[in-house]
XYZ file of C-alpha atoms in Angstrom:
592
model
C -8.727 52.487 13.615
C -5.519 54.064 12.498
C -4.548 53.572 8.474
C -1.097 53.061 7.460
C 1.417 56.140 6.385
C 0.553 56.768 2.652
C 4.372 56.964 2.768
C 4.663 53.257 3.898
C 7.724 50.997 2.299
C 7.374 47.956 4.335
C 10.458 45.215 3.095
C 9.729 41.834 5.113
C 11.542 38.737 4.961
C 8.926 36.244 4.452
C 9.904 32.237 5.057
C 7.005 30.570 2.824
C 6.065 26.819 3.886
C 7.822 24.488 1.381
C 4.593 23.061 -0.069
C 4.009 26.901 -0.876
C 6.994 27.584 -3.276
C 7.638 24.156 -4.597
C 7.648 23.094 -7.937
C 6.613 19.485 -7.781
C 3.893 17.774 -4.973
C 4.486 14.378 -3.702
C 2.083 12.640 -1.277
C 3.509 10.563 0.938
C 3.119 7.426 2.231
C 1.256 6.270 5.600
C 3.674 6.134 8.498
C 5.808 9.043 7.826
C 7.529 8.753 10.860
C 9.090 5.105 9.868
C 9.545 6.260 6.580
C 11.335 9.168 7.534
C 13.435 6.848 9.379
C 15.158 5.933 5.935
C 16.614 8.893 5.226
C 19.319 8.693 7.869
C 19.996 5.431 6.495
C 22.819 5.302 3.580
C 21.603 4.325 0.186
C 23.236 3.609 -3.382
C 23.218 5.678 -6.279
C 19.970 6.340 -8.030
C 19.683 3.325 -10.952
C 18.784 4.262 -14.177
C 14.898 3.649 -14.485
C 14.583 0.321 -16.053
C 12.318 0.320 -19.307
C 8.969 -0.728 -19.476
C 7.842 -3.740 -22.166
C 5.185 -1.922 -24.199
C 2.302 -4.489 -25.104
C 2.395 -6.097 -28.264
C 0.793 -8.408 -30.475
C 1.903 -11.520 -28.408
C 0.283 -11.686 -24.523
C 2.362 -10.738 -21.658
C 1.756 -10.586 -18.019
C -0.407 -13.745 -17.748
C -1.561 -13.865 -13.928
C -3.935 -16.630 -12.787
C -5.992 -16.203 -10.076
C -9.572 -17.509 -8.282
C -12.795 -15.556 -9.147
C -14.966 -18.533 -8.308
C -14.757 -21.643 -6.484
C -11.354 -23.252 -6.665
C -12.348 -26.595 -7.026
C -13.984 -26.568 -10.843
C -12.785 -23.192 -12.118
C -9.599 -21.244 -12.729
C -9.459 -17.810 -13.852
C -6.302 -15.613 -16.283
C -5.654 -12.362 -17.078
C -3.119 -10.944 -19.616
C -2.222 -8.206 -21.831
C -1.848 -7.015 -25.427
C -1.894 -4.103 -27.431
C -5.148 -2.384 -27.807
C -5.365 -3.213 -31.669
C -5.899 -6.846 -30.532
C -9.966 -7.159 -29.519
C -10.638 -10.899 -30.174
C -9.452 -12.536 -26.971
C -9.541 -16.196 -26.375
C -7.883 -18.698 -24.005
C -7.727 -22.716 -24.365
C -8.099 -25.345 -21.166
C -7.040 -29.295 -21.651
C -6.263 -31.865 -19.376
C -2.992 -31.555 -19.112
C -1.359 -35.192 -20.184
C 1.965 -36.526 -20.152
C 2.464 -36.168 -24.332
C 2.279 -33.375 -26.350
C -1.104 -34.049 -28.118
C -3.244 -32.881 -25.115
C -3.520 -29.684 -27.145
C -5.802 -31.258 -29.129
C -8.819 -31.742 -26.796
C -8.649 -28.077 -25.619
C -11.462 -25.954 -25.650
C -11.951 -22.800 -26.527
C -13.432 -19.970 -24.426
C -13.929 -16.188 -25.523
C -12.217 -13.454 -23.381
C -13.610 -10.252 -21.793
C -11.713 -6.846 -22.926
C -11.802 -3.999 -21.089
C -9.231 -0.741 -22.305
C -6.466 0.519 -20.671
C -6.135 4.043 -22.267
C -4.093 6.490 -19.517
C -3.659 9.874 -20.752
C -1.724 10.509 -18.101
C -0.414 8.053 -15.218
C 2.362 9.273 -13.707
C 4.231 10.653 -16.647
C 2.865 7.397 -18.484
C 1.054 7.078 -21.462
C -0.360 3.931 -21.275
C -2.530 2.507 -24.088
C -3.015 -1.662 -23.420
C -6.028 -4.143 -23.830
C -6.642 -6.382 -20.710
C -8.238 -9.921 -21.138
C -10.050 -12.080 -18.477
C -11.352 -15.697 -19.020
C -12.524 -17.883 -16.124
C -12.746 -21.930 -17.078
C -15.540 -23.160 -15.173
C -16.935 -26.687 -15.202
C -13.418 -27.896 -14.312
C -13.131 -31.177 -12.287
C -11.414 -31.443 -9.190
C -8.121 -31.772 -7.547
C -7.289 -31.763 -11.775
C -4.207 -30.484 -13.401
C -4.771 -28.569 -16.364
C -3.241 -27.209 -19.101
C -4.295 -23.676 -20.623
C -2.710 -20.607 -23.157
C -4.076 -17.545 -23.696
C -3.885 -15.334 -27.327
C -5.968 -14.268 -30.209
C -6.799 -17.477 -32.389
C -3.815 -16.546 -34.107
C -0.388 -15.402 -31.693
C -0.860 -17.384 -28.634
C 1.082 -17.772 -25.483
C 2.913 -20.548 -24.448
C 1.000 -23.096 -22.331
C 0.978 -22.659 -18.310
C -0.181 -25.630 -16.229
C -2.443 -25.300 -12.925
C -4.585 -28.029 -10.903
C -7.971 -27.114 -9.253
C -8.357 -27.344 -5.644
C -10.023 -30.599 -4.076
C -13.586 -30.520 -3.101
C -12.899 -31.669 0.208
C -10.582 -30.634 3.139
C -7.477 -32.144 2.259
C -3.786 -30.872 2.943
C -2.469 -28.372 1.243
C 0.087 -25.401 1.070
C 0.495 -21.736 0.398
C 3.191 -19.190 0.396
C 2.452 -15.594 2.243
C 4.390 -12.579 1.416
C 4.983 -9.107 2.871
C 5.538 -5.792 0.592
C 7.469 -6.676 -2.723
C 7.001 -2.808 -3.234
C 10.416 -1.655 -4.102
C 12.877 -2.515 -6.433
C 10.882 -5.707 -7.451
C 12.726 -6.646 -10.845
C 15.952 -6.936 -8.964
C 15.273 -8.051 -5.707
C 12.239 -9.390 -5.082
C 12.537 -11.654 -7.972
C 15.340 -13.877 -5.999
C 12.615 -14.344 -2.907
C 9.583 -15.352 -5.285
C 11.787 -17.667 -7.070
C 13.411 -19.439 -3.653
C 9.619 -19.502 -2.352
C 8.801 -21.538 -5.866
C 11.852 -23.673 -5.283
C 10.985 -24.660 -1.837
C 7.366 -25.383 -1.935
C 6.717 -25.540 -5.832
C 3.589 -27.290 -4.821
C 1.718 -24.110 -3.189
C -1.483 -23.806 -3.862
C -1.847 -20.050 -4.101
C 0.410 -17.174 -3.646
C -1.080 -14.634 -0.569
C 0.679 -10.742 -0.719
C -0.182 -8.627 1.737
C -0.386 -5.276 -0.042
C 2.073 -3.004 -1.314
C 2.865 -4.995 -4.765
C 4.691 -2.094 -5.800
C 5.323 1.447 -4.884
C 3.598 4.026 -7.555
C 0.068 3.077 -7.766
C -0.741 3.750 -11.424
C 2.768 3.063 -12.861
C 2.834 1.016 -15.861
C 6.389 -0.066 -15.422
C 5.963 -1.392 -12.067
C 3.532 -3.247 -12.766
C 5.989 -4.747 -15.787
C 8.345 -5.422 -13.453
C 6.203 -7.345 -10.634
C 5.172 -9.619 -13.372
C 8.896 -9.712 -14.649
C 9.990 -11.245 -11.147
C 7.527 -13.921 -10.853
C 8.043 -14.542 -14.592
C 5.837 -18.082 -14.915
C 5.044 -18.694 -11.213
C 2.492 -15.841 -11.803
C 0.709 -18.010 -14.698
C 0.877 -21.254 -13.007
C 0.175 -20.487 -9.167
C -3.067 -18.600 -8.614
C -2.449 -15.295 -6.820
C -4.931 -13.845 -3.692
C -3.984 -9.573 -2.943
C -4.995 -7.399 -0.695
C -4.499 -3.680 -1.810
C -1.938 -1.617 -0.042
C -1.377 2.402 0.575
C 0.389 2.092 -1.962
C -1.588 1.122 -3.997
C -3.470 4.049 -3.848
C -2.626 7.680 -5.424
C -3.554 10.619 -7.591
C -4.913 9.400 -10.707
C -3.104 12.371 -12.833
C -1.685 15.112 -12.231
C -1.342 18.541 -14.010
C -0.390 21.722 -13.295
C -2.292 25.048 -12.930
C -2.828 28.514 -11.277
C -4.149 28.897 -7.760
C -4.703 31.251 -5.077
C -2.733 31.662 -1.760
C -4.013 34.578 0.190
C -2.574 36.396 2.404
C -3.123 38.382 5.974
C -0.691 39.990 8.094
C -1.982 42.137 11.272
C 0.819 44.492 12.954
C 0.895 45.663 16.746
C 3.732 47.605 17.996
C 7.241 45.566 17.089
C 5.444 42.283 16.125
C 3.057 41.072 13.137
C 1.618 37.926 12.893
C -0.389 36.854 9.831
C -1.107 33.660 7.332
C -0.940 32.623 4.680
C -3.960 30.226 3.389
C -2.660 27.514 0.290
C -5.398 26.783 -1.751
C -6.811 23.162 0.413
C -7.748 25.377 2.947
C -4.229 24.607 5.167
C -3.466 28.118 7.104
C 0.347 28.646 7.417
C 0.939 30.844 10.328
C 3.263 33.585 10.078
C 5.086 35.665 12.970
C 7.620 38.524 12.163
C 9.638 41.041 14.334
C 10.289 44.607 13.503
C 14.257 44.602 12.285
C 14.163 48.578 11.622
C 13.957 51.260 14.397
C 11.157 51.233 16.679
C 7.581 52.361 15.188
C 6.556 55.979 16.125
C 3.869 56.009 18.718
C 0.421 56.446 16.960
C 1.500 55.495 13.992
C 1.584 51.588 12.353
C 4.716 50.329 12.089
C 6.560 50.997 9.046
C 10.528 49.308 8.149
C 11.357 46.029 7.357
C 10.033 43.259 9.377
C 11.354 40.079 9.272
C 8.658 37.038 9.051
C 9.511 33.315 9.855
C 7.007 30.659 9.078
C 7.464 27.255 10.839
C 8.655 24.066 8.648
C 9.393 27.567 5.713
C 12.142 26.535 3.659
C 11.704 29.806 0.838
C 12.598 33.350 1.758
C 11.146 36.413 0.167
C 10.289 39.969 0.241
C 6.684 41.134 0.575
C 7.210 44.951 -0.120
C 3.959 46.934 0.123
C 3.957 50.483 -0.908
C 1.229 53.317 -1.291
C 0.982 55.962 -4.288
C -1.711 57.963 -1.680
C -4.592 56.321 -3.576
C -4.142 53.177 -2.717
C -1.586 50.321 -1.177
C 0.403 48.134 -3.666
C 1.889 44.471 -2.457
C 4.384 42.353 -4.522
C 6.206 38.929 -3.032
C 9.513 38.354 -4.809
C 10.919 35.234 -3.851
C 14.670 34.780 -3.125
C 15.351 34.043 -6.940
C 13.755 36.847 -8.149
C 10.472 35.797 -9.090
C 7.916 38.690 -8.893
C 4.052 37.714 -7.577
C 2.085 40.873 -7.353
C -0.948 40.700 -5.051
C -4.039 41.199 -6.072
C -6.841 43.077 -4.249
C -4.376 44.674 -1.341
C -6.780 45.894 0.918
C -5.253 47.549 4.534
C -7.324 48.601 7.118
C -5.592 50.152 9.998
C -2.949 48.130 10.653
C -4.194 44.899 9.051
C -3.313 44.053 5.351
C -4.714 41.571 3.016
C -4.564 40.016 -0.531
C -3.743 37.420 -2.828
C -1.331 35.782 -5.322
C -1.416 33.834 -8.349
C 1.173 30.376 -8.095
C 1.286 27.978 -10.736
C 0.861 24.233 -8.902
C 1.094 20.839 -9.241
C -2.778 19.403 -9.026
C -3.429 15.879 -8.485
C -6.951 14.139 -8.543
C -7.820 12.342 -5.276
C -6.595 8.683 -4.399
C -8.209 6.403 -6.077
C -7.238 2.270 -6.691
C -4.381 1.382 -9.282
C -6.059 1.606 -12.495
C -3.947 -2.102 -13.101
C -5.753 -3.519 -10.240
C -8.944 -5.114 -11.741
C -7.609 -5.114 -15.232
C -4.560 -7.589 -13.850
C -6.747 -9.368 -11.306
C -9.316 -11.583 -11.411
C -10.856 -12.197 -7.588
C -13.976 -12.912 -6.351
C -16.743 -10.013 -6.351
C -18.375 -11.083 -2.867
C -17.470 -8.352 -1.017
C -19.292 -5.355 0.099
C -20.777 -3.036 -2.986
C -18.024 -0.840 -4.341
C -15.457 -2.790 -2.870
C -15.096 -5.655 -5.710
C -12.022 -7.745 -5.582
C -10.255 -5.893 -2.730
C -12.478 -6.898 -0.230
C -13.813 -10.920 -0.612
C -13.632 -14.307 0.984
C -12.369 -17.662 -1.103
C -12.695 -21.092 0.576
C -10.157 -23.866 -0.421
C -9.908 -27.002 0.880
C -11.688 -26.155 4.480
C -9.974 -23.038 4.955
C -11.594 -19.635 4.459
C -9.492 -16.878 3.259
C -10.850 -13.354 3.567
C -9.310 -10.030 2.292
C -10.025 -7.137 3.885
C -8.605 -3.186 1.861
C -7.064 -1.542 5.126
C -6.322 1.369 3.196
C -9.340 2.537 1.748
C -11.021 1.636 5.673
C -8.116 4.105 6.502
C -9.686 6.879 4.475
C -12.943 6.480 4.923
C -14.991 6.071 8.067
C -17.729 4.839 6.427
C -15.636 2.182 4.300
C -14.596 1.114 7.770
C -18.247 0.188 9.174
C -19.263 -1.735 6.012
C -16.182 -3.534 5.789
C -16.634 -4.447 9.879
C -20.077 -5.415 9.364
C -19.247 -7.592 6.270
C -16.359 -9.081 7.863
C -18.585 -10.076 10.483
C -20.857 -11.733 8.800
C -17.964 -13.413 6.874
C -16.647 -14.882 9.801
C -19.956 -15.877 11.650
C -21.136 -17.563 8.101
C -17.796 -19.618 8.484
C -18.491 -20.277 11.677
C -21.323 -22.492 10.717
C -20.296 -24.146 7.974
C -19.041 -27.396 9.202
C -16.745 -28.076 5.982
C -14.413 -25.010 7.011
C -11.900 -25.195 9.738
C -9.537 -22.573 9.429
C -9.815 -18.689 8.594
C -6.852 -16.464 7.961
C -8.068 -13.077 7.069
C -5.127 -10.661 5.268
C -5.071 -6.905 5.040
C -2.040 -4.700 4.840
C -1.756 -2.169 7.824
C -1.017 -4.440 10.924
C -3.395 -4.927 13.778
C -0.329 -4.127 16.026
C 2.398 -2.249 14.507
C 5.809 -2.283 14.692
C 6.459 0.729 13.582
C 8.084 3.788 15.832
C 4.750 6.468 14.926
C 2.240 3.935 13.738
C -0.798 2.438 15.522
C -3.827 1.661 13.272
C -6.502 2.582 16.345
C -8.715 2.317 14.201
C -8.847 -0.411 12.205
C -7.476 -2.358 15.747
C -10.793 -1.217 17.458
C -12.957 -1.930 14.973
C -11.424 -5.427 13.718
C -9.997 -7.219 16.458
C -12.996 -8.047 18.526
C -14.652 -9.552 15.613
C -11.494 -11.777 14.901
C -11.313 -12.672 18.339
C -15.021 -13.716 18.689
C -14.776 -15.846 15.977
C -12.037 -17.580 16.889
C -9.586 -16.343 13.631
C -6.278 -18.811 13.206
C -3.708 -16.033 11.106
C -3.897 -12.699 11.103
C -1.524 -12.057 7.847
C 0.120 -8.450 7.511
C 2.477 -6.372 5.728
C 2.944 -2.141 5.772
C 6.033 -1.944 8.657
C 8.666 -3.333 6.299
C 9.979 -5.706 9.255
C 9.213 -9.026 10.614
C 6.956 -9.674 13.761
C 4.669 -12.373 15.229
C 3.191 -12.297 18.179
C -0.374 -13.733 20.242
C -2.895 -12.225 22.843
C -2.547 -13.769 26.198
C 0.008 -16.587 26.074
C 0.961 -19.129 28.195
C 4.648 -19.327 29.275
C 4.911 -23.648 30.261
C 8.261 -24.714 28.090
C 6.252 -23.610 24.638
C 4.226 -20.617 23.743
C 0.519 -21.639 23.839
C -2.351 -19.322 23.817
C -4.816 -19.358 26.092
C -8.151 -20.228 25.949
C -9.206 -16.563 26.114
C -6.836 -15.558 23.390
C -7.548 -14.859 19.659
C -5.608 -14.987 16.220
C -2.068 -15.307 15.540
C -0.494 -12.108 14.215
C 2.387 -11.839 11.552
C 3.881 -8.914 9.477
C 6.518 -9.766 6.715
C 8.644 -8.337 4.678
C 9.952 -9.463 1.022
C 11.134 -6.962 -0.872
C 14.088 -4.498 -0.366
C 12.782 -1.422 1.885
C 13.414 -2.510 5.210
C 12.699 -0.299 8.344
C 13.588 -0.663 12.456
C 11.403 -2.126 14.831
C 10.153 0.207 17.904
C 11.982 -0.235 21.066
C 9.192 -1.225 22.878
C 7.726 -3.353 20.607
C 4.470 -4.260 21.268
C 4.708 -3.517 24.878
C 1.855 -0.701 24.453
C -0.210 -2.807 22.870
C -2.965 -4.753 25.679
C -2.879 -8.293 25.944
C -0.239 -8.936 23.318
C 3.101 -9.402 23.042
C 5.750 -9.769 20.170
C 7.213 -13.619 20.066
C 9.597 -13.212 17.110
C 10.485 -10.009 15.317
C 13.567 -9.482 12.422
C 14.933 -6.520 10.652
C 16.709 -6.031 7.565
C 15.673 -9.331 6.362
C 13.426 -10.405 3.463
C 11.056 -13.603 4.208
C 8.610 -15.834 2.857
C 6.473 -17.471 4.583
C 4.921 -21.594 3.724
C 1.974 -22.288 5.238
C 1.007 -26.282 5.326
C -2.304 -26.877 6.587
C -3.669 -30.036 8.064
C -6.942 -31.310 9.235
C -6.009 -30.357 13.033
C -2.433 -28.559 12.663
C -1.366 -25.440 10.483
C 2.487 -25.262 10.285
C 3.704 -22.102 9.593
C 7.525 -21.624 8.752
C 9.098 -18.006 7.593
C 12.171 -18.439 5.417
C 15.084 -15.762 4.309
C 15.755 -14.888 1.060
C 18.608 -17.174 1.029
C 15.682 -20.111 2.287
C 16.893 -20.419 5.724
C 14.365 -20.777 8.360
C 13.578 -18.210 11.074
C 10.888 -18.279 12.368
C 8.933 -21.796 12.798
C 5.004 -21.942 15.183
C 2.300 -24.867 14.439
C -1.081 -24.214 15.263
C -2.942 -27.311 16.456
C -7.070 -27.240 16.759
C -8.660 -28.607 19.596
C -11.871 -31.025 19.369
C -13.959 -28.813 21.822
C -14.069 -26.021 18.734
C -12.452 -23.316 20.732
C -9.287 -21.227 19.484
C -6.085 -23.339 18.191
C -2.889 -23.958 20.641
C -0.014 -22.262 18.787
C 3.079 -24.456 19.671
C 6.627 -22.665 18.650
C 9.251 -24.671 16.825
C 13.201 -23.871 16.321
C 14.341 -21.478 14.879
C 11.620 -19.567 16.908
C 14.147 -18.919 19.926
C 17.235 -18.238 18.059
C 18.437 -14.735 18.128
C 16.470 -12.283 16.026
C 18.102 -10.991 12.951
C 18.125 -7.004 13.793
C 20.078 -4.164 12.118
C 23.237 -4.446 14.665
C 23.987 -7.839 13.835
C 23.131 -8.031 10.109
C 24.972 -6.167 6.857
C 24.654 -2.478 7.465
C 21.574 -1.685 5.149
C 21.775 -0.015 2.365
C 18.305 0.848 0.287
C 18.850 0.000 -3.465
């Protein structure tokens, strides 16, 4: 093989991949072709961050939820500072005077440490209290506070479910993710107005938008204010509620290959994960003698590069020298330069950004308190509740997503789930909820997997609501309808689909729609709209009705059970065939 000229200057022009060169990482989101979508889209000055309420003395962010059965327990978290360690909460039948107080009892609270070095530029130092009241009597309002012995909160008031199948309602809500202080609060608080007697409070994933941040958190409790103490919450985890633990930065290595031949050189360069960035250049000087390698300047352009450089390599006669200077200046010699013939390799040092792998919100199971029958290692993100003949299972989409093996045992327990509710003759509805939609709306987005994995198993067991969030838009559709003067399914059909929407990031529904989906089609869809969605459910009938911000109705579809125990007639209702709301006939959207 030849060697290169000891005389060699080579001056390149080298376009470095942006996650190469830049000075901050970011991981983003699932569906980056929706999301991407936004940019194009005109939005309003960047707010000043609001602050976040440090814990104190007093507790804050009081959320009640079900760990256990509904019907003679309730369960409360809340917060303090992490000098308070002796935790207690009170439970009385609540009574129309003041002196209920006085027949409370007293239960001691679990503690478990919040201590965050490092959370997204957060330190975060809390204590997190649970208490679960069991022994609780039915279909009973109650009356509870939560505190020290000493500084107590103020009392909240929440009944237990009935022990048998009677009527009852619940509100269902999309991503609050963004922006939930100021906009989402207006939505929880019209839900509360218009069905104040809900029995639980159902969000699809995506609570907020930085997994680990402490002031998000503050500021989804903020918006519910008390509804979060008094109605018992059920929630799935979104992607987004999944990041980097911490991040830090440190050195790394990025090595480097170029091979020339004649005019052209082609080369990588390999980032530190392993990701190869391909690199093709063209001689720019006069053309290379014959039987000798090239030498000149050669000018290298690196696909989806955003950073120019120069990689000079030079040669004292004992040996080949390489430095990158970037186009600010900054000098990274390579190390080890190593050229034989006319290929040339070697590495540089680059400070980085590092972040740990995804991993839950560390405020999901202090905050929460759900039930722990779910698959090992998948504790109160994946679990069935039953209330008042309806089972409710919760099923973590995203961390199926990442792993394939998350995926089986989740399928496997869901289908034991359902075929366990199958035969129990008290329960006569199932909704199952998970946050990346069975059938997408999204332009980019498809969820294959979770679609081919999930949907025969919902199908087979005859599944009532399928409730979704993720596409940041509204849409409900059915398998196989019937088309006779109302939209019924057909005997061969399976669960009722819906995505929503409350807080402020909207996105566009695909042109197509569902139309490359099999065997379903998109009834109702909406854009640029926040919704809520009240659920009544009957003996025989569920009535499902999906509300604006603003509590207008828009969408409106019972779902009526049959004696012979085969899948529910879903029956549509005005508003269901007004126009949609869509971004052409709405207030041009602009994301806060």
């Amino acid at each position: 093989m030849q060697r290169f000229d000891a005389s060699l200057l080579v001056c390149v022009l080298l376009l470095l991949p942006l996650g190469l060169l830049a000075t901050a990482c970011s991981t983003p989101s699932s569906g980056s072709a929706a999301e991407a979508a936004d940019t194009t889209q005109p939005t309003s000055a960047e707010p000043p961050q609001l602050p976040s309420t440090p814990p104190g003395l007093y507790p804050d962010r009081v959320v009640l939820s079900h760990a256990a059965d509904p019907s003679s327990s309730l369960s409360v978290t809340w917060r303090t500072d992490s000098i308070v360690t002796g935790a207690k909460a009170q439970v009385a039948l609540a009574t129309g005077g003041p002196s209920f107080y006085t027949e409370a009892r007293t239960v001691t609270a679990e503690t478990q440490p919040l201590h965050a070095h490092r959370v997204d530029g957060e330190h975060v130092s809390a204590n997190y209290h649970s208490v679960t009241f069991e022994g609780l009597t039915a279909d009973t309002l109650y009356a509870y506070r939560v505190g020290d012995g000493e500084r107590w909160s103020e009392w909240f008031q929440a009944r237990t479910a009935s022990a048998e199948p009677t009527p009852f309602s619940f509100v269902y809500v999309g991503d609050a993710q963004n922006n939930v202080r100021s906009h989402w609060s207006r939505l929880i608080r019209q839900a509360y107005t218009d069905a104040p007697e809900m029995a639980f409070l159902l969000h699809a994933g995506d609570l907020v938008d930085n997994a680990h941040r402490n002031v998000e958190w503050g500021h989804w409790n903020a918006a519910g204010g008390f509804i979060q103490s008094m109605v018992p919450n059920i929630a799935v985890p979104g992607n987004h509620e999944y990041a980097g633990y911490r991040t830090w930065r440190a050195r790394d290595t990025f090595r480097v290959e170029v091979k020339a031949s004649g005019r052209q050189m082609t080369g990588t360069i390999l980032e530190p994960d392993g990701n190869p960035e391909p690199l093709e250049a063209t001689s720019s000087g006069a053309a290379p003698s014959s039987g000798r390698s090239p030498a000149g300047d050669w000018d290298y352009n690196v696909d989806n590069g955003e950073y120019v450089g120069t990689l000079q390599i030079e040669s004292d006669g004992s040996g080949y020298g390489a430095t990158l200077v970037s186009e600010d200046g900054r000098a990274r010699p390579l190390q080890d330069v190593s050229v034989d013939g006319n290929t040339l390799t070697g590495h540089f040092l680059m400070e980085v950004e590092k972040e740990s792998p995804e991993r839950l919100s560390v405020h999901w199971h202090p905050q929460f308190a759900f039930p722990e029958n779910g698959p090992d290692g998948m504790e109160e993100t994946v679990y069935h509740l039953d209330y008042q003949g309806m089972r409710v299972v919760g099923l973590n989409s995203e961390a199926a997503k990442m792993d394939e093996e998350v995926l089986r045992t989740q399928t496997e327990w869901l289908r034991s789930t359902l075929r366990e509710a199958e035969q129990d003759p008290g329960i006569r509805w199932t909704v199952v909820t998970f946050h990346h939609p069975m059938f997408s709306s999204g332009e980019g987005r498809s969820n294959a997997d979770l679609r081919a994995a999930w949907r025969p198993i919902l199908d087979a067991y005859n599944v009532d609501l399928v409730l979704q969030g993720h596409d940041h838009t509204y849409a409900r559709g059915q398998t196989k309808n019937l088309k006779q003067g109302v939209s019924a399914r057909s005997p061969e059909g399976g669960a009722v689909y819906v995505n929503s929407v409350s807080g402020a990031k909207m996105y566009e529904i695909k042109p197509d729609r569902w139309e490359d989906f099999d065997g379903v089609e998109m009834e109702r869809g909406g854009e640029n709209t926040q919704l809520y969605q009240v659920v009544r459910v009957g003996a025989d009938t569920i009535q499902f009705r999906a509300y604006t911000a603003t509590g207008a109705p828009y969408d409106a579809f019972d779902l009526v059970r049959p004696g012979d125990g085969g899948p529910s007639r879903m029956i549509e209702r005005p508003p269901a065939h007004r126009p949609e709301r869509t971004h052409e006939n709405t207030l041009d959207y602009a994301r806060p």
